């Protein structure tokens, strides 16, 4: 119950972080779009597309937070935890299509057709980008603060929703910086190639971030194993049980942010009756759940190894055989 309570508390904090990012991106998207049209700035319009993509992604992440906490039912006996990974994958696709591709389009169009900007247009665009930098920076600080409070170092980014917000805000701060540099160089030199290059660089950055986020979400969707530390602790616990002769197989899979399925096939020492076998299995399951809090689905395939097989096994001449 304590784990569930702490998970819900962490979800509430993540929801606030996503809402802060959504509010910032909506305001900034409108400001960038108006400023980009007024200034005829390809870099500013690319950043507007970036903010629109981020706003839509925040909606996806809010859906992920809500839908992934639904209780298990007959159609989904293991719960809906993987919804978190699915919506995070959609957010990555949104960054790629709406942000990256539009930024490439703006950069190429600027190189082909050029762009004429007035002095007032430059000033308006730089002011908009300056405000955007402050807003995006504040949102990023909020997200990083939650990461620090929620986990040890990068472990706090195991939540795909929080990881996506940090990636979006970090990319937004860098993108705004690139747009400001491109616009300033365009104003000084009169060469649109600087803004076009900034737009293309922003596009490349967004495509890279979308690829990284999408790859992580894909791995989790198709059945990623629990982290090596948790798997190692489970195997060590099984090996330490005096009733277990050998651990034939151990499988783990993440079913959600704080849900792990554990399936193990073990051979027991010979001579135990069915009642004893059941007691041992129950005790081992409880020990695994106590060792790895996320292990809420535990399955044991228990077999009682024949005594003749144990005598013939090389291990029978060792310490256990002597016992």
Tab-separated table of C-alpha atoms in Angstrom:
chain	number	residue	atom	x	y	z
A	1	UNK	CA	0.000	0.000	0.000
A	2	UNK	CA	2.868	2.328	0.752
A	3	UNK	CA	4.292	1.830	-2.733
A	4	UNK	CA	0.922	2.532	-4.333
A	5	UNK	CA	0.466	5.678	-2.244
A	6	UNK	CA	3.939	6.985	-3.137
A	7	UNK	CA	3.323	6.214	-6.822
A	8	UNK	CA	0.079	8.184	-6.811
A	9	UNK	CA	1.827	11.066	-5.068
A	10	UNK	CA	4.593	11.007	-7.690
A	11	UNK	CA	1.931	10.977	-10.423
A	12	UNK	CA	0.289	14.081	-8.962
A	13	UNK	CA	3.634	15.898	-9.007
A	14	UNK	CA	4.283	14.765	-12.569
A	15	UNK	CA	0.821	15.967	-13.604
A	16	UNK	CA	1.589	19.424	-12.191
A	17	UNK	CA	4.910	19.451	-14.067
A	18	UNK	CA	3.160	18.502	-17.332
A	19	UNK	CA	0.446	21.152	-16.806
A	20	UNK	CA	3.101	23.824	-16.190
A	21	UNK	CA	4.849	22.795	-19.406
A	22	UNK	CA	1.527	22.764	-21.311
A	23	UNK	CA	0.564	26.266	-20.149
A	24	UNK	CA	4.007	27.619	-21.038
A	25	UNK	CA	4.009	25.993	-24.473
A	26	UNK	CA	0.505	27.195	-25.403
A	27	UNK	CA	1.335	30.810	-24.596
A	28	UNK	CA	4.730	30.600	-26.268
A	29	UNK	CA	3.340	28.893	-29.394
A	30	UNK	CA	0.905	31.749	-29.996
A	31	UNK	CA	3.589	34.389	-29.362
A	32	UNK	CA	6.094	32.674	-31.663
A	33	UNK	CA	3.531	32.202	-34.441
A	34	UNK	CA	2.428	35.847	-34.344
A	35	UNK	CA	6.024	37.065	-34.108
A	36	UNK	CA	7.162	34.704	-36.880
A	37	UNK	CA	4.438	35.880	-39.267
A	38	UNK	CA	5.077	39.536	-38.396
A	39	UNK	CA	8.846	39.198	-38.771
A	40	UNK	CA	8.717	36.652	-41.649
A	41	UNK	CA	11.276	34.662	-39.674
A	42	UNK	CA	11.762	30.975	-40.620
A	43	UNK	CA	13.608	30.255	-37.364
A	44	UNK	CA	10.794	31.778	-35.301
A	45	UNK	CA	8.130	29.868	-37.251
A	46	UNK	CA	10.112	26.665	-36.702
A	47	UNK	CA	10.103	27.360	-32.991
A	48	UNK	CA	6.335	27.994	-33.156
A	49	UNK	CA	5.869	24.531	-34.701
A	50	UNK	CA	8.137	23.132	-31.987
A	51	UNK	CA	5.921	24.648	-29.259
A	52	UNK	CA	2.713	23.413	-30.926
A	53	UNK	CA	4.167	19.890	-31.060
A	54	UNK	CA	5.187	20.116	-27.398
A	55	UNK	CA	1.681	21.300	-26.430
A	56	UNK	CA	0.059	18.334	-28.174
A	57	UNK	CA	2.566	15.997	-26.558
A	58	UNK	CA	1.691	17.304	-23.111
A	59	UNK	CA	-1.935	16.341	-23.817
A	60	UNK	CA	-0.692	12.831	-24.696
A	61	UNK	CA	1.258	12.679	-21.429
A	62	UNK	CA	-1.775	13.747	-19.385
A	63	UNK	CA	-3.715	10.918	-21.037
A	64	UNK	CA	-0.881	8.541	-20.148
A	65	UNK	CA	-0.963	9.549	-16.484
A	66	UNK	CA	-4.728	9.056	-16.280
A	67	UNK	CA	-5.161	5.871	-18.303
A	68	UNK	CA	-2.157	3.948	-16.968
A	69	UNK	CA	-3.583	3.948	-13.433
A	70	UNK	CA	-6.817	2.175	-14.334
A	71	UNK	CA	-7.284	-1.074	-12.365
A	72	UNK	CA	-6.917	-4.475	-14.021
A	73	UNK	CA	-10.009	-6.047	-15.562
A	74	UNK	CA	-10.940	-9.225	-17.481
A	75	UNK	CA	-9.632	-7.942	-20.803
A	76	UNK	CA	-6.403	-6.611	-19.270
A	77	UNK	CA	-5.633	-8.821	-16.256
A	78	UNK	CA	-2.165	-7.280	-15.858
A	79	UNK	CA	-3.506	-3.742	-15.744
A	80	UNK	CA	-2.980	-0.737	-18.011
A	81	UNK	CA	0.535	0.263	-16.981
A	82	UNK	CA	1.873	0.009	-20.552
A	83	UNK	CA	-0.489	2.797	-21.628
A	84	UNK	CA	2.187	5.099	-20.211
A	85	UNK	CA	4.677	3.793	-22.752
A	86	UNK	CA	2.177	3.922	-25.640
A	87	UNK	CA	1.290	7.595	-25.158
A	88	UNK	CA	4.962	8.446	-24.718
A	89	UNK	CA	5.603	6.806	-28.093
A	90	UNK	CA	2.882	8.995	-29.646
A	91	UNK	CA	4.542	12.047	-28.094
A	92	UNK	CA	7.839	11.071	-29.743
A	93	UNK	CA	6.080	10.718	-33.102
A	94	UNK	CA	4.512	14.157	-32.561
A	95	UNK	CA	7.911	15.735	-31.951
A	96	UNK	CA	9.242	14.150	-35.148
A	97	UNK	CA	6.329	14.987	-37.465
A	98	UNK	CA	5.114	18.356	-36.180
A	99	UNK	CA	8.384	19.755	-34.893
A	100	UNK	CA	11.245	18.236	-36.836
A	101	UNK	CA	9.659	17.980	-40.280
A	102	UNK	CA	8.161	21.487	-40.176
A	103	UNK	CA	11.498	22.950	-39.082
A	104	UNK	CA	13.222	21.271	-42.034
A	105	UNK	CA	10.527	22.633	-44.345
A	106	UNK	CA	10.978	26.189	-43.048
A	107	UNK	CA	14.754	26.020	-43.387
A	108	UNK	CA	14.628	24.704	-46.950
A	109	UNK	CA	11.993	27.267	-47.972
A	110	UNK	CA	14.122	30.095	-46.555
A	111	UNK	CA	17.162	28.911	-48.530
A	112	UNK	CA	15.132	28.632	-51.731
A	113	UNK	CA	13.092	31.855	-51.556
A	114	UNK	CA	14.934	34.035	-49.050
A	115	UNK	CA	13.247	36.134	-46.360
A	116	UNK	CA	13.073	39.875	-45.969
A	117	UNK	CA	12.805	41.196	-42.420
A	118	UNK	CA	12.446	44.753	-41.156
A	119	UNK	CA	14.336	46.123	-38.177
A	120	UNK	CA	11.124	46.147	-36.132
A	121	UNK	CA	10.551	42.548	-37.158
A	122	UNK	CA	13.952	41.542	-35.846
A	123	UNK	CA	13.330	43.328	-32.563
A	124	UNK	CA	9.871	41.798	-32.136
A	125	UNK	CA	11.198	38.334	-32.915
A	126	UNK	CA	14.096	38.593	-30.472
A	127	UNK	CA	11.772	39.842	-27.733
A	128	UNK	CA	9.417	36.902	-28.287
A	129	UNK	CA	12.342	34.480	-28.189
A	130	UNK	CA	13.687	36.087	-25.027
A	131	UNK	CA	10.348	35.652	-23.266
A	132	UNK	CA	10.144	32.090	-24.574
A	133	UNK	CA	13.626	31.339	-23.217
A	134	UNK	CA	12.577	32.485	-19.732
A	135	UNK	CA	9.311	30.504	-19.814
A	136	UNK	CA	10.904	27.326	-21.179
A	137	UNK	CA	13.761	27.644	-18.699
A	138	UNK	CA	11.329	27.933	-15.795
A	139	UNK	CA	9.456	24.839	-16.972
A	140	UNK	CA	12.738	22.927	-17.344
A	141	UNK	CA	13.848	23.918	-13.827
A	142	UNK	CA	10.521	22.670	-12.456
A	143	UNK	CA	10.928	19.320	-14.253
A	144	UNK	CA	14.559	18.882	-13.150
A	145	UNK	CA	13.589	19.719	-9.575
A	146	UNK	CA	11.040	16.905	-9.625
A	147	UNK	CA	13.605	14.512	-11.084
A	148	UNK	CA	15.946	15.336	-8.227
A	149	UNK	CA	13.234	14.854	-5.603
A	150	UNK	CA	11.722	11.736	-7.168
A	151	UNK	CA	14.806	9.595	-7.729
A	152	UNK	CA	18.532	9.224	-7.383
A	153	UNK	CA	20.187	10.977	-10.301
A	154	UNK	CA	18.949	9.720	-13.673
A	155	UNK	CA	16.761	7.081	-11.963
A	156	UNK	CA	14.185	9.822	-11.542
A	157	UNK	CA	13.726	9.781	-15.332
A	158	UNK	CA	12.386	6.207	-15.446
A	159	UNK	CA	8.899	7.738	-15.716
A	160	UNK	CA	8.423	8.191	-19.501
A	161	UNK	CA	6.074	11.157	-18.957
A	162	UNK	CA	8.601	13.042	-16.845
A	163	UNK	CA	11.443	12.005	-19.152
A	164	UNK	CA	9.558	13.400	-22.148
A	165	UNK	CA	8.879	16.734	-20.410
A	166	UNK	CA	12.568	17.109	-19.505
A	167	UNK	CA	13.608	16.259	-23.073
A	168	UNK	CA	11.055	18.679	-24.560
A	169	UNK	CA	11.965	21.568	-22.255
A	170	UNK	CA	15.696	21.000	-22.637
A	171	UNK	CA	15.337	20.872	-26.420
A	172	UNK	CA	13.112	23.976	-26.345
A	173	UNK	CA	15.708	25.996	-24.422
A	174	UNK	CA	18.431	24.934	-26.856
A	175	UNK	CA	16.138	25.542	-29.847
A	176	UNK	CA	15.251	29.057	-28.711
A	177	UNK	CA	18.942	29.795	-28.245
A	178	UNK	CA	19.697	28.604	-31.785
A	179	UNK	CA	16.808	30.671	-33.189
A	180	UNK	CA	18.055	33.810	-31.403
A	181	UNK	CA	21.585	33.297	-32.732
A	182	UNK	CA	20.297	32.719	-36.264
A	183	UNK	CA	18.042	35.777	-36.187
A	184	UNK	CA	20.763	37.987	-34.722
A	185	UNK	CA	23.289	36.903	-37.387
A	186	UNK	CA	20.690	37.463	-40.096
A	187	UNK	CA	20.121	40.987	-38.766
A	188	UNK	CA	23.851	41.769	-38.674
A	189	UNK	CA	24.892	40.210	-41.997
A	190	UNK	CA	21.683	40.440	-44.008
A	191	UNK	CA	22.171	36.789	-45.005
A	192	UNK	CA	19.087	34.595	-44.534
A	193	UNK	CA	21.307	31.513	-44.587
A	194	UNK	CA	21.955	32.015	-40.857
A	195	UNK	CA	18.267	31.753	-39.941
A	196	UNK	CA	17.740	28.919	-42.389
A	197	UNK	CA	20.662	27.047	-40.835
A	198	UNK	CA	19.206	27.625	-37.366
A	199	UNK	CA	15.869	26.213	-38.538
A	200	UNK	CA	17.530	23.142	-40.054
A	201	UNK	CA	19.588	22.597	-36.910
A	202	UNK	CA	16.451	22.823	-34.760
A	203	UNK	CA	14.827	20.235	-37.037
A	204	UNK	CA	17.790	17.871	-36.717
A	205	UNK	CA	17.761	18.301	-32.938
A	206	UNK	CA	14.049	17.482	-32.733
A	207	UNK	CA	14.418	14.410	-34.948
A	208	UNK	CA	17.245	13.119	-32.717
A	209	UNK	CA	15.244	13.684	-29.503
A	210	UNK	CA	12.169	12.042	-31.061
A	211	UNK	CA	14.281	9.029	-32.065
A	212	UNK	CA	15.711	8.594	-28.562
A	213	UNK	CA	12.333	8.938	-26.839
A	214	UNK	CA	10.641	6.671	-29.387
A	215	UNK	CA	13.278	3.963	-29.034
A	216	UNK	CA	12.930	3.899	-25.246
A	217	UNK	CA	9.117	3.781	-25.447
A	218	UNK	CA	9.319	0.976	-28.048
A	219	UNK	CA	11.607	-1.121	-25.851
A	220	UNK	CA	9.196	-0.779	-22.955
A	221	UNK	CA	6.137	-1.569	-25.080
A	222	UNK	CA	7.499	-4.801	-26.544
A	223	UNK	CA	8.450	-6.183	-23.134
A	224	UNK	CA	11.588	-4.758	-21.556
A	225	UNK	CA	13.110	-6.743	-18.699
A	226	UNK	CA	13.421	-5.315	-15.204
A	227	UNK	CA	16.657	-3.474	-14.491
A	228	UNK	CA	19.696	-5.753	-13.934
A	229	UNK	CA	19.934	-4.814	-10.248
A	230	UNK	CA	16.379	-6.001	-9.526
A	231	UNK	CA	16.835	-9.179	-11.586
A	232	UNK	CA	20.109	-9.874	-9.773
A	233	UNK	CA	18.481	-9.486	-6.365
A	234	UNK	CA	15.691	-11.891	-7.328
A	235	UNK	CA	18.128	-14.507	-8.597
A	236	UNK	CA	20.313	-14.159	-5.490
A	237	UNK	CA	17.239	-14.623	-3.301
A	238	UNK	CA	16.235	-17.783	-5.180
A	239	UNK	CA	19.755	-19.207	-5.048
A	240	UNK	CA	19.848	-18.627	-1.285
A	241	UNK	CA	16.723	-20.713	-0.577
A	242	UNK	CA	17.748	-24.064	1.011
A	243	UNK	CA	14.775	-25.839	-0.576
A	244	UNK	CA	15.799	-24.874	-4.141
A	245	UNK	CA	18.236	-27.216	-5.852
A	246	UNK	CA	18.645	-25.077	-8.980
A	247	UNK	CA	17.136	-22.069	-10.765
A	248	UNK	CA	16.469	-23.270	-14.301
A	249	UNK	CA	15.116	-19.987	-15.705
A	250	UNK	CA	14.226	-16.483	-14.555
A	251	UNK	CA	12.235	-14.001	-16.650
A	252	UNK	CA	11.137	-10.453	-15.796
A	253	UNK	CA	9.139	-7.876	-17.732
A	254	UNK	CA	8.054	-4.333	-16.956
A	255	UNK	CA	4.261	-4.114	-17.022
A	256	UNK	CA	4.145	-0.446	-16.053
A	257	UNK	CA	6.045	2.268	-14.272
A	258	UNK	CA	5.954	0.435	-10.928
A	259	UNK	CA	4.813	-3.038	-11.977
A	260	UNK	CA	7.087	-5.964	-12.857
A	261	UNK	CA	6.130	-9.500	-13.850
A	262	UNK	CA	8.440	-12.239	-12.508
A	263	UNK	CA	8.374	-15.813	-13.796
A	264	UNK	CA	10.845	-18.411	-12.508
A	265	UNK	CA	11.288	-22.130	-13.098
A	266	UNK	CA	13.013	-23.831	-10.182
A	267	UNK	CA	13.886	-27.391	-9.161
A	268	UNK	CA	13.319	-28.184	-5.497
A	269	UNK	CA	15.342	-30.556	-3.362
A	270	UNK	CA	13.808	-34.059	-3.336
A	271	UNK	CA	11.715	-35.510	-0.577
A	272	UNK	CA	9.162	-32.704	0.039
A	273	UNK	CA	5.459	-33.499	0.051
A	274	UNK	CA	2.902	-31.362	-1.799
A	275	UNK	CA	1.941	-29.385	1.295
A	276	UNK	CA	5.565	-28.488	1.977
A	277	UNK	CA	6.078	-27.506	-1.673
A	278	UNK	CA	3.101	-25.150	-1.487
A	279	UNK	CA	4.405	-23.541	1.715
A	280	UNK	CA	7.839	-23.010	0.154
A	281	UNK	CA	6.320	-21.484	-3.000
A	282	UNK	CA	4.209	-19.030	-0.988
A	283	UNK	CA	7.172	-18.017	1.141
A	284	UNK	CA	9.402	-17.459	-1.892
A	285	UNK	CA	6.768	-15.297	-3.599
A	286	UNK	CA	6.434	-13.150	-0.496
A	287	UNK	CA	10.220	-12.837	-0.244
A	288	UNK	CA	10.472	-11.693	-3.876
A	289	UNK	CA	7.698	-9.126	-3.362
A	290	UNK	CA	9.488	-7.858	-0.265
A	291	UNK	CA	12.837	-7.659	-2.048
A	292	UNK	CA	11.589	-5.916	-5.221
A	293	UNK	CA	8.614	-3.677	-4.460
A	294	UNK	CA	7.601	-3.431	-8.138
A	295	UNK	CA	7.236	-7.237	-8.427
A	296	UNK	CA	3.463	-7.510	-8.146
A	297	UNK	CA	2.928	-10.405	-10.578
A	298	UNK	CA	4.996	-13.445	-9.522
A	299	UNK	CA	4.751	-16.913	-11.052
A	300	UNK	CA	6.769	-19.953	-9.965
A	301	UNK	CA	7.056	-23.169	-11.958
A	302	UNK	CA	8.121	-25.564	-9.194
A	303	UNK	CA	9.301	-29.126	-9.806
A	304	UNK	CA	10.495	-31.715	-7.296
A	305	UNK	CA	13.666	-33.248	-8.682
A	306	UNK	CA	13.834	-37.074	-8.409
A	307	UNK	CA	16.303	-38.365	-5.832
A	308	UNK	CA	18.016	-40.652	-8.391
A	309	UNK	CA	18.716	-37.667	-10.640
A	310	UNK	CA	20.233	-35.768	-7.732
A	311	UNK	CA	22.539	-38.699	-6.892
A	312	UNK	CA	23.733	-38.886	-10.506
A	313	UNK	CA	24.257	-35.133	-10.812
A	314	UNK	CA	27.813	-33.777	-10.416
A	315	UNK	CA	26.417	-31.345	-7.864
A	316	UNK	CA	25.478	-34.315	-5.664
A	317	UNK	CA	29.149	-34.844	-4.800
A	318	UNK	CA	29.430	-31.284	-3.549
A	319	UNK	CA	28.335	-29.621	-0.356
A	320	UNK	CA	24.589	-30.129	-0.872
A	321	UNK	CA	25.014	-33.803	-1.662
A	322	UNK	CA	27.007	-34.314	1.497
A	323	UNK	CA	24.284	-32.604	3.498
